[in-house]
Coordinates of C-alpha atoms in Angstrom, one line a residue:
X97 CA 80.7 123.6 114.1
X98 CA 82.4 121.9 116.9
X99 CA 83.2 118.9 114.7
X100 CA 84.8 121.2 112.0
X101 CA 87.1 122.9 114.6
X102 CA 88.2 119.5 115.9
X103 CA 89.1 118.4 112.4
X104 CA 91.1 121.5 111.8
X105 CA 93.0 121.2 115.0
X106 CA 96.5 119.9 114.5
X107 CA 97.6 116.8 116.5
X108 CA 100.2 117.2 119.1
X109 CA 103.7 116.9 117.6
X110 CA 105.4 114.2 119.6
X111 CA 108.6 114.5 117.5
X112 CA 109.3 117.9 118.9
X113 CA 108.9 116.7 122.5
X114 CA 111.1 113.7 121.9
X115 CA 113.8 115.8 120.1
X116 CA 113.9 118.3 123.0
X117 CA 114.1 115.5 125.6
X118 CA 116.9 113.8 123.7
X119 CA 118.8 117.1 123.4
X120 CA 118.4 117.8 127.2
X121 CA 119.7 114.3 128.0
X122 CA 122.7 114.7 125.8
X123 CA 123.6 118.1 127.4
X124 CA 123.2 116.6 130.9
X125 CA 125.4 113.6 129.9
X126 CA 128.1 116.0 128.7
X127 CA 127.8 118.0 131.9
X128 CA 128.2 114.9 134.1
X129 CA 131.2 113.9 132.0
X130 CA 132.7 117.3 132.6
X131 CA 132.2 116.9 136.4
X132 CA 133.8 113.5 136.2
X133 CA 136.8 114.8 134.3
X134 CA 137.4 117.3 137.2
X135 CA 137.1 114.7 139.9
X136 CA 133.6 115.8 140.8
X137 CA 134.7 119.3 141.7
X138 CA 131.4 121.1 141.1
X139 CA 132.9 124.6 140.5
X140 CA 135.8 123.4 138.3
X141 CA 133.6 121.0 136.4
X142 CA 130.9 123.6 135.8
X143 CA 133.4 126.1 134.5
X144 CA 135.0 123.4 132.3
X145 CA 131.6 122.5 130.9
X146 CA 130.5 126.1 130.2
X147 CA 133.8 127.6 128.9
X148 CA 135.9 124.7 127.4
X149 CA 133.0 122.5 126.2
X150 CA 130.0 124.7 125.4
X151 CA 131.6 128.0 124.4
X152 CA 134.9 126.9 122.9
X153 CA 133.4 124.0 121.0
X154 CA 129.7 124.9 120.3
X155 CA 128.2 128.2 121.2
X156 CA 131.4 130.2 120.5
X157 CA 131.9 128.8 117.0
X158 CA 129.7 130.7 114.6
X159 CA 129.1 127.8 112.1
X160 CA 127.9 125.5 114.8
X161 CA 125.9 128.2 116.5
X162 CA 124.0 129.0 113.3
X163 CA 123.5 125.3 112.6
X164 CA 122.1 124.8 116.1
X165 CA 119.7 127.7 115.6
X166 CA 118.4 126.2 112.3
X167 CA 118.2 122.8 114.0
X168 CA 116.1 124.1 116.9
X169 CA 113.9 126.2 114.7
X170 CA 113.1 123.3 112.3
X171 CA 112.5 121.1 115.3
X172 CA 110.0 123.5 116.8
X173 CA 108.2 123.8 113.4
X174 CA 108.0 120.0 113.2
X175 CA 110.1 119.4 110.1
X176 CA 111.0 115.8 109.3
X177 CA 114.3 114.3 110.3
X178 CA 115.8 114.5 106.8
X179 CA 114.7 118.2 106.4
X180 CA 116.2 119.1 109.8
X181 CA 119.5 117.4 109.0
X182 CA 119.8 118.8 105.5
X183 CA 118.9 122.4 106.6
X184 CA 121.4 122.3 109.5
X185 CA 124.2 121.0 107.2
X186 CA 123.5 123.6 104.6
X187 CA 123.6 126.4 107.2
X188 CA 126.9 125.2 108.6
X189 CA 128.4 124.8 105.1
X190 CA 127.2 128.3 104.2
X191 CA 129.0 129.8 107.2
X192 CA 132.2 127.9 106.3
X193 CA 131.9 129.2 102.7
X194 CA 131.5 132.7 104.1
X195 CA 134.8 132.2 106.0
X196 CA 136.6 131.0 102.9
X197 CA 135.5 134.1 101.0
X198 CA 136.3 136.4 103.9
X199 CA 139.8 135.0 104.2
X200 CA 140.5 135.7 100.6
X201 CA 139.0 139.2 100.8
X202 CA 141.1 140.2 103.8
X203 CA 144.2 138.5 102.5
X204 CA 144.0 140.7 99.3
X205 CA 142.8 143.9 100.7
X206 CA 144.7 144.2 104.0
X207 CA 148.3 144.6 102.7
X208 CA 147.2 147.2 100.2
X209 CA 145.5 149.3 102.8
X210 CA 148.4 148.9 105.3
X211 CA 150.9 150.0 102.6
X212 CA 148.8 153.0 101.6
X213 CA 148.6 154.1 105.3
X214 CA 152.4 154.0 105.5
X215 CA 152.6 156.3 102.5
X216 CA 149.8 158.7 103.4
X217 CA 149.6 158.4 107.2
X218 CA 145.9 158.0 106.7
X219 CA 143.9 154.8 106.7
X220 CA 141.7 153.7 103.8
X221 CA 138.4 152.1 104.7
X222 CA 136.3 150.5 101.9
X223 CA 132.5 151.0 102.3
X224 CA 131.1 147.5 101.5
X225 CA 128.6 145.5 103.5
X226 CA 130.4 142.2 103.3
X227 CA 133.8 143.7 103.9
X228 CA 132.4 145.4 106.9
X229 CA 130.9 142.2 108.3
X230 CA 134.2 140.4 107.8
X231 CA 136.2 143.2 109.4
X232 CA 134.0 143.3 112.5
X233 CA 134.2 139.6 113.0
X234 CA 138.0 139.6 112.7
X235 CA 138.1 142.4 115.3
X236 CA 135.9 140.7 117.8
X237 CA 137.9 137.4 117.5
X238 CA 141.0 139.5 118.1
X239 CA 139.4 140.8 121.3
X240 CA 138.7 137.3 122.5
X241 CA 138.4 133.8 121.1
X242 CA 135.0 133.2 119.8
X243 CA 133.8 136.7 120.5
X244 CA 132.5 137.0 116.9
X245 CA 129.6 134.9 118.0
X246 CA 128.3 138.0 119.9
X247 CA 126.9 139.1 116.5
X248 CA 124.7 136.0 116.3
X249 CA 123.5 136.4 119.9
X250 CA 122.6 140.0 119.4
X251 CA 120.8 139.1 116.2
X252 CA 118.7 136.5 118.1
X253 CA 117.8 139.0 120.8
X254 CA 117.0 141.7 118.2
X255 CA 114.7 139.3 116.3
X256 CA 112.6 138.6 119.4
X257 CA 112.5 142.4 120.3
X258 CA 111.1 143.0 116.8
X259 CA 108.5 140.2 117.4
X260 CA 107.5 141.7 120.8
X261 CA 107.1 145.2 119.3
X262 CA 104.8 143.7 116.6
X263 CA 102.8 141.7 119.2
X264 CA 102.3 145.1 121.0
X265 CA 101.6 147.0 117.7
X266 CA 98.4 148.4 119.2
X267 CA 100.6 150.6 121.4
X268 CA 104.0 150.6 119.5
X269 CA 102.7 151.2 116.0
X270 CA 105.3 148.7 114.7
X271 CA 103.8 146.4 112.0
X272 CA 106.6 144.7 110.1
X273 CA 109.1 141.9 110.8
X274 CA 112.6 142.0 109.4
X275 CA 113.4 138.7 107.6
X276 CA 116.4 139.7 105.4
X277 CA 118.9 137.6 107.4
X278 CA 122.0 138.6 105.5
X279 CA 121.3 142.2 106.1
X280 CA 120.5 141.6 109.8
X281 CA 123.9 139.9 110.2
X282 CA 125.7 142.8 108.5
X283 CA 123.9 145.4 110.7
X284 CA 124.6 143.4 113.9
X285 CA 128.3 143.4 112.8
X286 CA 128.2 147.2 112.9
X287 CA 126.3 147.6 116.2
X288 CA 128.1 145.0 118.3
X289 CA 131.7 146.3 118.1
X290 CA 130.6 149.9 118.3
X291 CA 128.5 149.3 121.5
X292 CA 131.4 147.3 122.9
X293 CA 134.0 149.9 122.2
X294 CA 132.1 153.0 123.2
X295 CA 129.9 151.8 126.0
X296 CA 131.7 148.9 127.6
X297 CA 135.3 150.1 127.6
X298 CA 138.0 150.3 130.3
X299 CA 136.9 153.9 131.2
X300 CA 133.5 152.5 132.1
X301 CA 135.2 149.9 134.4
X302 CA 134.1 146.9 132.5
X303 CA 137.5 145.4 131.7
X304 CA 139.0 143.7 134.8
X305 CA 142.5 144.1 136.3
X306 CA 143.8 141.2 134.1
X307 CA 142.8 143.2 131.0
X308 CA 140.2 140.5 130.2
X309 CA 136.7 141.6 129.0
X310 CA 134.4 140.9 132.0
X311 CA 131.3 138.8 131.8
X312 CA 129.3 142.0 132.5
X313 CA 130.8 143.7 129.5
X314 CA 130.1 140.7 127.3
X315 CA 126.4 140.4 128.4
X316 CA 125.9 144.2 128.3
X317 CA 127.3 144.4 124.8
X318 CA 125.1 141.6 123.5
X319 CA 121.9 142.6 125.2
X320 CA 122.0 146.3 124.5
X321 CA 123.1 145.6 120.9
X322 CA 120.1 143.3 120.6
X323 CA 117.7 145.9 121.9
X324 CA 119.1 148.5 119.5
X325 CA 118.9 146.2 116.5
X326 CA 115.4 144.9 117.2
X327 CA 114.0 148.4 117.8
X328 CA 115.6 149.6 114.6
X329 CA 114.4 146.7 112.6
X330 CA 110.8 147.1 113.7
X331 CA 110.5 150.9 113.6
X332 CA 112.6 151.6 110.5
X333 CA 111.0 148.8 108.4
X334 CA 107.5 150.1 109.5
X335 CA 108.6 153.6 108.3
X336 CA 109.0 152.2 104.7
X337 CA 105.5 150.7 104.4
X338 CA 103.7 153.7 103.0
X339 CA 106.5 154.5 100.5
X340 CA 106.7 150.8 99.5
X341 CA 102.9 150.8 98.9
X342 CA 103.3 153.7 96.5
X343 CA 106.3 152.1 94.6
X344 CA 104.7 148.7 94.3
X345 CA 101.0 149.7 93.9
X346 CA 100.1 148.1 97.3
X347 CA 102.0 144.8 96.9
X348 CA 101.7 144.3 100.7
X349 CA 105.3 144.2 102.0
X350 CA 107.8 146.5 103.7
X351 CA 111.5 147.1 103.0
X352 CA 114.0 145.4 105.3
X353 CA 117.4 146.6 104.1
X354 CA 120.4 148.9 105.0
X355 CA 118.7 152.2 104.2
X356 CA 115.2 151.9 105.6
X357 CA 115.2 155.4 107.2
X358 CA 116.9 156.6 104.1
X359 CA 114.2 155.4 101.7
X360 CA 111.4 156.6 104.0
X361 CA 112.9 160.1 104.1
X362 CA 113.5 160.0 100.3
X363 CA 109.8 159.2 99.7
X364 CA 108.8 162.0 102.2
X365 CA 110.9 164.7 100.7
X366 CA 110.8 163.7 97.0
X367 CA 107.7 165.9 96.4
X368 CA 109.8 169.0 97.1
X369 CA 112.0 168.3 94.1
X370 CA 109.5 167.4 91.4
X371 CA 106.2 165.8 90.5
X372 CA 105.4 162.1 90.8
X373 CA 103.7 162.3 87.4
X374 CA 107.1 163.1 85.8
X375 CA 108.4 159.6 86.6
X376 CA 111.8 158.3 85.6
X377 CA 110.0 155.3 84.1
X378 CA 108.5 157.6 81.4
X379 CA 112.0 158.7 80.3
X380 CA 114.1 156.8 77.8
X381 CA 117.2 155.1 79.2
X382 CA 120.4 156.0 77.2
X383 CA 121.9 152.9 75.7
X384 CA 125.3 153.7 77.2
X385 CA 123.9 153.2 80.7
X386 CA 122.6 149.7 80.1
X387 CA 126.0 148.3 80.8
X388 CA 125.6 149.2 84.5
X389 CA 122.7 146.8 84.8
X390 CA 125.2 143.9 85.0
X391 CA 126.2 143.8 88.7
X392 CA 129.3 141.6 88.3
X393 CA 130.8 143.7 85.4
X394 CA 130.2 147.0 87.2
X395 CA 131.5 145.6 90.5
X396 CA 134.7 144.2 88.8
X397 CA 135.4 147.5 86.9
X398 CA 134.9 149.6 90.1
X399 CA 137.1 147.4 92.3
X400 CA 139.8 147.2 89.5
X401 CA 139.7 151.0 89.3
X402 CA 140.0 151.5 93.0
X403 CA 142.9 149.1 93.5
X404 CA 144.6 150.3 90.3
X405 CA 144.8 153.8 91.8
X406 CA 146.0 152.5 95.2
X407 CA 148.6 150.1 93.8
X408 CA 150.0 152.7 91.4
X409 CA 150.5 155.1 94.3
X410 CA 152.2 152.4 96.3
X411 CA 154.4 151.5 93.3
X412 CA 155.5 154.9 92.1
X413 CA 155.1 157.4 95.1
X414 CA 158.4 159.0 96.0
X415 CA 160.0 158.4 99.4
X416 CA 158.6 154.9 100.0
X417 CA 160.8 152.1 101.3
X418 CA 161.4 149.5 98.6
X419 CA 159.9 146.8 100.9
X420 CA 156.5 148.6 100.6
X421 CA 156.5 148.6 96.8
X422 CA 154.0 146.3 95.1
X423 CA 156.6 145.0 92.6
X424 CA 160.4 144.8 92.5
X425 CA 162.7 146.0 89.8
X426 CA 162.2 142.6 88.0
X427 CA 158.5 143.5 87.5
X428 CA 157.3 140.7 89.8
X429 CA 155.1 141.1 92.9
X430 CA 157.1 141.3 96.1
X431 CA 156.7 138.8 98.9
X432 CA 154.7 141.4 101.0
X433 CA 151.9 140.9 98.5
X434 CA 152.0 137.1 98.0
X435 CA 148.2 136.9 98.1
X436 CA 148.2 138.9 94.9
X437 CA 150.2 136.3 93.0
X438 CA 147.0 134.9 91.5
X439 CA 148.5 134.2 88.1
X440 CA 151.5 132.4 89.6
X441 CA 154.9 133.7 90.7
X442 CA 156.3 134.5 87.3
X443 CA 153.5 136.8 86.0
X444 CA 154.2 140.5 85.8
X445 CA 152.6 142.8 88.4
X446 CA 150.2 144.4 86.0
X447 CA 148.7 141.0 85.2
X448 CA 148.6 140.2 88.9
X449 CA 146.9 143.5 89.7
X450 CA 144.0 142.7 87.2
X451 CA 143.6 139.1 88.3
X452 CA 143.9 140.0 92.0
X453 CA 141.1 142.6 91.6
X454 CA 138.9 140.1 89.9
X455 CA 139.7 137.6 92.7
X456 CA 138.4 140.2 95.1
X457 CA 135.1 140.1 93.2
X458 CA 135.2 136.3 93.4
X459 CA 135.7 136.5 97.2
X460 CA 132.7 138.8 97.5
X461 CA 130.6 136.4 95.4
X462 CA 131.7 133.5 97.6
X463 CA 130.7 135.5 100.7
X464 CA 127.4 136.3 99.2
X465 CA 126.8 132.7 98.2
X466 CA 127.7 131.4 101.7
X467 CA 125.5 134.0 103.4
X468 CA 122.5 133.2 101.2
X469 CA 122.9 129.5 102.1
X470 CA 122.7 129.8 105.8
X471 CA 120.4 132.8 105.8
X472 CA 117.9 130.9 103.6
X473 CA 117.7 128.2 106.3
X474 CA 117.6 130.7 109.2
X475 CA 114.9 132.8 107.4
X476 CA 112.6 129.8 106.9
X477 CA 113.2 128.7 110.5
X478 CA 112.6 132.2 112.0
X479 CA 109.7 133.1 109.8
X480 CA 107.9 129.9 110.6
X481 CA 108.3 130.6 114.3
X482 CA 107.3 134.3 114.0
X483 CA 104.2 133.3 112.0
X484 CA 103.1 131.3 115.0
X485 CA 103.9 134.2 117.4
X486 CA 102.7 137.3 115.5
X487 CA 100.3 136.2 112.7
X488 CA 99.4 139.0 110.4
X489 CA 102.7 140.9 110.6
X490 CA 103.9 142.5 107.5
X491 CA 107.2 141.1 106.2
X492 CA 110.1 143.4 105.5
X493 CA 112.0 142.0 102.5
X494 CA 115.1 142.9 100.5
X495 CA 114.8 146.3 98.8
X496 CA 115.6 144.6 95.5
X497 CA 112.0 143.4 95.5
X498 CA 111.0 147.0 94.6
X499 CA 113.4 147.4 91.6
X500 CA 111.1 145.6 89.1
X501 CA 108.5 148.3 89.7
X502 CA 110.9 151.2 88.8
X503 CA 114.0 150.0 86.9
X504 CA 115.0 153.3 85.4
X505 CA 114.9 155.0 88.8
X506 CA 117.5 152.4 90.1
X507 CA 119.9 153.3 87.4
X508 CA 119.4 157.1 87.6
X509 CA 119.7 157.0 91.4
X510 CA 122.8 154.8 91.2
X511 CA 124.6 157.1 88.7
X512 CA 123.6 160.3 90.5
X513 CA 124.6 159.0 94.0
X514 CA 127.9 157.5 92.7
X515 CA 129.0 160.9 91.3
X516 CA 128.1 162.7 94.5
X517 CA 129.7 160.1 96.8
X518 CA 133.0 160.3 95.0
X519 CA 132.8 164.1 95.2
X520 CA 132.4 163.5 98.9
X521 CA 135.5 161.2 98.9
X522 CA 137.5 164.1 97.3
X523 CA 136.4 166.3 100.2
X524 CA 137.4 163.6 102.7
X525 CA 140.8 163.2 101.2
X526 CA 141.3 167.0 101.7
X527 CA 140.1 166.8 105.3
X528 CA 142.4 163.8 106.0
X529 CA 145.4 165.9 105.3
X530 CA 144.6 168.3 108.2
X531 CA 147.2 167.6 110.9
X532 CA 146.1 166.8 114.5
X533 CA 145.2 164.1 116.9
X534 CA 141.9 163.6 115.2
X535 CA 142.7 161.4 112.1
X536 CA 140.0 161.2 109.4
X537 CA 140.1 158.0 107.3
X538 CA 139.6 158.0 103.6
X539 CA 136.4 156.1 102.9
X540 CA 135.8 154.6 99.5
X541 CA 132.4 153.3 98.5
X542 CA 132.4 150.1 96.5
X543 CA 129.8 148.7 94.1
X544 CA 127.3 147.1 96.5
X545 CA 127.1 150.2 98.6
X546 CA 126.8 152.5 95.6
X547 CA 124.2 150.4 93.7
X548 CA 121.9 149.3 96.5
X549 CA 122.2 152.5 98.4
X550 CA 121.7 155.2 95.8
X551 CA 119.6 153.0 93.5
X552 CA 117.1 152.3 96.3
X553 CA 116.9 155.9 97.4
X554 CA 116.3 156.8 93.8
X555 CA 113.3 154.4 93.5
X556 CA 111.5 155.9 96.6
X557 CA 112.3 159.5 95.6
X558 CA 110.9 158.9 92.2
X559 CA 107.6 157.6 93.7
X560 CA 106.8 161.1 95.2
X561 CA 109.0 163.5 93.1
X562 CA 109.6 161.9 89.7
X563 CA 112.9 161.9 87.8
X564 CA 114.1 165.2 89.3
X565 CA 113.9 163.8 92.8
X566 CA 115.5 160.6 91.5
X567 CA 118.6 162.6 90.5
X568 CA 118.6 165.1 93.3
X569 CA 117.9 163.1 96.5
X570 CA 120.5 160.3 96.0
X571 CA 123.1 163.0 95.2
X572 CA 122.4 165.0 98.4
X573 CA 122.2 161.9 100.6
X574 CA 125.4 160.4 99.0
X575 CA 127.6 163.5 99.5
X576 CA 126.5 164.0 103.1
X577 CA 126.8 160.4 104.2
X578 CA 130.4 160.1 103.0
X579 CA 131.4 163.2 105.0
X580 CA 129.5 162.0 108.1
X581 CA 130.8 158.4 108.2
X582 CA 134.4 159.6 107.6
X583 CA 134.1 161.9 110.7
X584 CA 132.3 159.1 112.7
X585 CA 134.9 156.5 111.9
X586 CA 137.6 159.1 112.7
X587 CA 136.0 159.7 116.2
X588 CA 135.9 156.0 116.9
X589 CA 139.4 155.3 115.8
X590 CA 141.0 158.4 117.3
X591 CA 139.3 158.4 120.7
X592 CA 136.9 155.4 121.2
X593 CA 139.6 152.8 120.4
X594 CA 142.2 154.5 122.6
X595 CA 139.9 154.6 125.6
X596 CA 138.7 151.0 125.2
X597 CA 141.5 149.5 127.3
X598 CA 142.2 146.7 124.8
X599 CA 145.7 145.4 125.2
X600 CA 147.7 144.6 122.1
X601 CA 149.8 141.7 123.3
X602 CA 153.0 140.8 121.4
X603 CA 151.9 137.1 121.6
X604 CA 149.0 137.7 119.3
X605 CA 149.2 136.9 115.6
X606 CA 149.9 139.8 113.2
X607 CA 146.2 139.9 111.9
X608 CA 144.8 140.3 115.5
X609 CA 147.4 143.0 116.3
X610 CA 146.3 144.9 113.1
X611 CA 142.6 144.8 114.0
X612 CA 143.2 145.8 117.7
X613 CA 145.4 148.6 116.5
X614 CA 143.2 150.0 113.7
X615 CA 139.8 149.2 115.0
X616 CA 136.8 147.0 114.1
X617 CA 136.4 148.5 110.6
X618 CA 140.1 148.3 109.5
X619 CA 139.2 146.5 106.3
X620 CA 135.6 147.6 105.7
X621 CA 132.5 149.3 107.0
X622 CA 128.8 148.7 106.1
X623 CA 128.6 151.9 104.0
X624 CA 124.8 152.2 103.5
X625 CA 122.8 155.3 104.3
X626 CA 121.3 154.4 107.7
X627 CA 124.7 153.4 108.9
X628 CA 126.7 156.1 107.3
X629 CA 124.4 159.0 108.1
X630 CA 122.3 158.2 111.2
X631 CA 124.6 155.8 112.9
X632 CA 127.6 157.9 111.8
X633 CA 126.1 160.9 113.7
X634 CA 125.8 158.7 116.8
X635 CA 129.5 157.7 116.3
X636 CA 130.5 161.4 116.0
X637 CA 128.6 162.4 119.2
X638 CA 129.3 159.2 121.3
X639 CA 132.8 158.4 120.0
X640 CA 134.7 160.8 122.1
X641 CA 134.0 159.4 125.6
X642 CA 132.0 156.6 127.2
X643 CA 129.7 159.1 129.1
X644 CA 128.7 160.6 125.8
X645 CA 128.0 157.1 124.4
X646 CA 125.9 156.2 127.5
X647 CA 123.8 159.3 126.8
X648 CA 123.4 159.2 123.0
X649 CA 122.8 155.5 122.4
X650 CA 119.9 155.0 124.9
X651 CA 118.4 158.3 123.6
X652 CA 118.6 156.8 120.1
X653 CA 116.7 153.7 121.3
X654 CA 114.0 155.8 123.0
X655 CA 113.9 158.2 120.1
X656 CA 113.1 155.4 117.7
X657 CA 110.2 154.2 119.9
X658 CA 108.9 157.8 119.9
X659 CA 109.3 158.1 116.2
X660 CA 107.2 155.0 115.7
X661 CA 104.3 157.0 117.3
X662 CA 104.7 159.7 114.7
X663 CA 105.2 157.9 111.4
X664 CA 102.3 157.0 109.1
X665 CA 102.6 153.2 108.7
X666 CA 99.4 153.0 106.6
X667 CA 98.5 150.0 108.7
X668 CA 96.8 151.8 111.6
X669 CA 93.1 151.6 112.7
X670 CA 93.3 154.9 114.6
X671 CA 95.9 157.7 115.1
X672 CA 98.4 157.5 117.9
X673 CA 98.4 160.1 120.7
X674 CA 101.5 161.8 119.2
X675 CA 99.9 161.9 115.8
X676 CA 96.9 163.7 117.3
X677 CA 99.1 166.0 119.2
X678 CA 101.1 167.1 116.1
X679 CA 97.9 167.0 113.9
X680 CA 99.3 164.3 111.7
X681 CA 96.6 162.5 109.6
X682 CA 97.8 158.9 109.0
X683 CA 96.3 156.6 106.4
X684 CA 93.8 154.5 108.4
X685 CA 92.5 151.0 107.8
X686 CA 88.9 150.1 108.4
X687 CA 88.4 148.5 111.8
X688 CA 87.8 144.7 111.9
X689 CA 84.1 143.9 112.1
X690 CA 84.3 142.4 115.6
X691 CA 86.3 145.4 116.9
X692 CA 83.9 147.8 115.3
X693 CA 80.9 146.0 116.9
X694 CA 82.5 146.0 120.3
X695 CA 83.2 149.8 119.9
X696 CA 79.5 150.5 119.1
X697 CA 78.2 148.3 122.0
X698 CA 80.5 150.2 124.3

């Protein structure tokens, strides 16, 4: 027996130790060089090393930071030299591809939204996960050079918080690990700027006399955002386990996406709308709806429709200055919209409108491709480390993994939710016309939001309430979330941004001025249920004043931990104290043999 265990024991990995020692020596050599450059002045040399070398050239550049994380992760896992180098390079190139796509996306969308705001006096915010991620990054970099890297730091902290909650699952009732990296980045891009604006503003005394964001504000933003994210990832993904088991016939994974609380609630309430036996999968799909199964086609048509309406308003609305018009009297696109001259300078504006809309889709696809590249490497790196730290944890994967089990429900939920969300948009347009200091933006959901949000909710509603729930629940959720996020963004933009103490300097470039003036979600917001409805409510309550934010966000953090004690994760060996108190009967697993024997002996 002893011989067998010795054979199975892995030899010490000297490569990891050597790699770590070499990295430490390189950092020390750079530090000594920094001291020498400052004539051995310890204070000046240390500041130069931290700020000018490490932050401005390494840790503050997102592409290099992500590459370093992959490098360190693969080094710890003992990957070969070639595997480490290839993985690191792919991660860096993926981030750069994301930046190329985001530049094209912002370049096309921003002048249209700015022109529409001049016409209507109301901002337009598209609801799209990738647009939201790009917009938040642009805002943070406008606040300070390299501040967009806060998102990555918060994500790292959040990941380890998630791991700690699982390691303590006997007490926390958290059983699943979020590994959908692209989703995690998008969610961090919502939390970080909101926490910064509402909790670490000038009114809270965390911007110094020189109007520079203090170190305390930076660290506070990153750490608290990480705590919020990690707790949300652990608790919300665990809440999806029981519903996912029902959808997938116990496939053994959880959902790690943008609407985890949403699908958990949909599964819970679906039974009140119908019977699970009357499943959407037993109903014949109309042939006319098959076209919506092609993501690129549907996305292109929806974006073309949205920008067609906006550009027609800009072009033909009475009372607008000619400089704001999309095209001049010669039928050509004006210089204000040079980014829309996709077909060359001599093509008429109608052709440019169509090609520009399709280029927006191309930009989103480029962003998705770049994100998949670096997330794939990060995911392998982090999952390998987490397997060593918390063996036996359930993985929370992309919600699309459930679609194959219930394809009709995806389409029914998507169509139902889309109709309801655009009804909500019509209501928001009416609300935005109400005069006053509280300005409500017009939010417009785009394809990714509509499909993955309403489609996913439809799948889980169907699992407990059949086709009736598949149609009803996404519609109810869709309408409510549009109203709530419009109000939430209105609170943040009308009050939170004004009390932030951020100075819009005339020396900044035009793009930075636009983002500091209009807020972190000037050109997009996440747009999925958990962030529209639940986080939107937090923005409404906490958006008016830092004191309100200091109350509501910590309460949300504690509330999630309490909620974990109530939810039925279907992975428990015994009920929690709160489940006993509220007489909730969770689905229990059989105790492991060793634990059962120990219990009997006691």
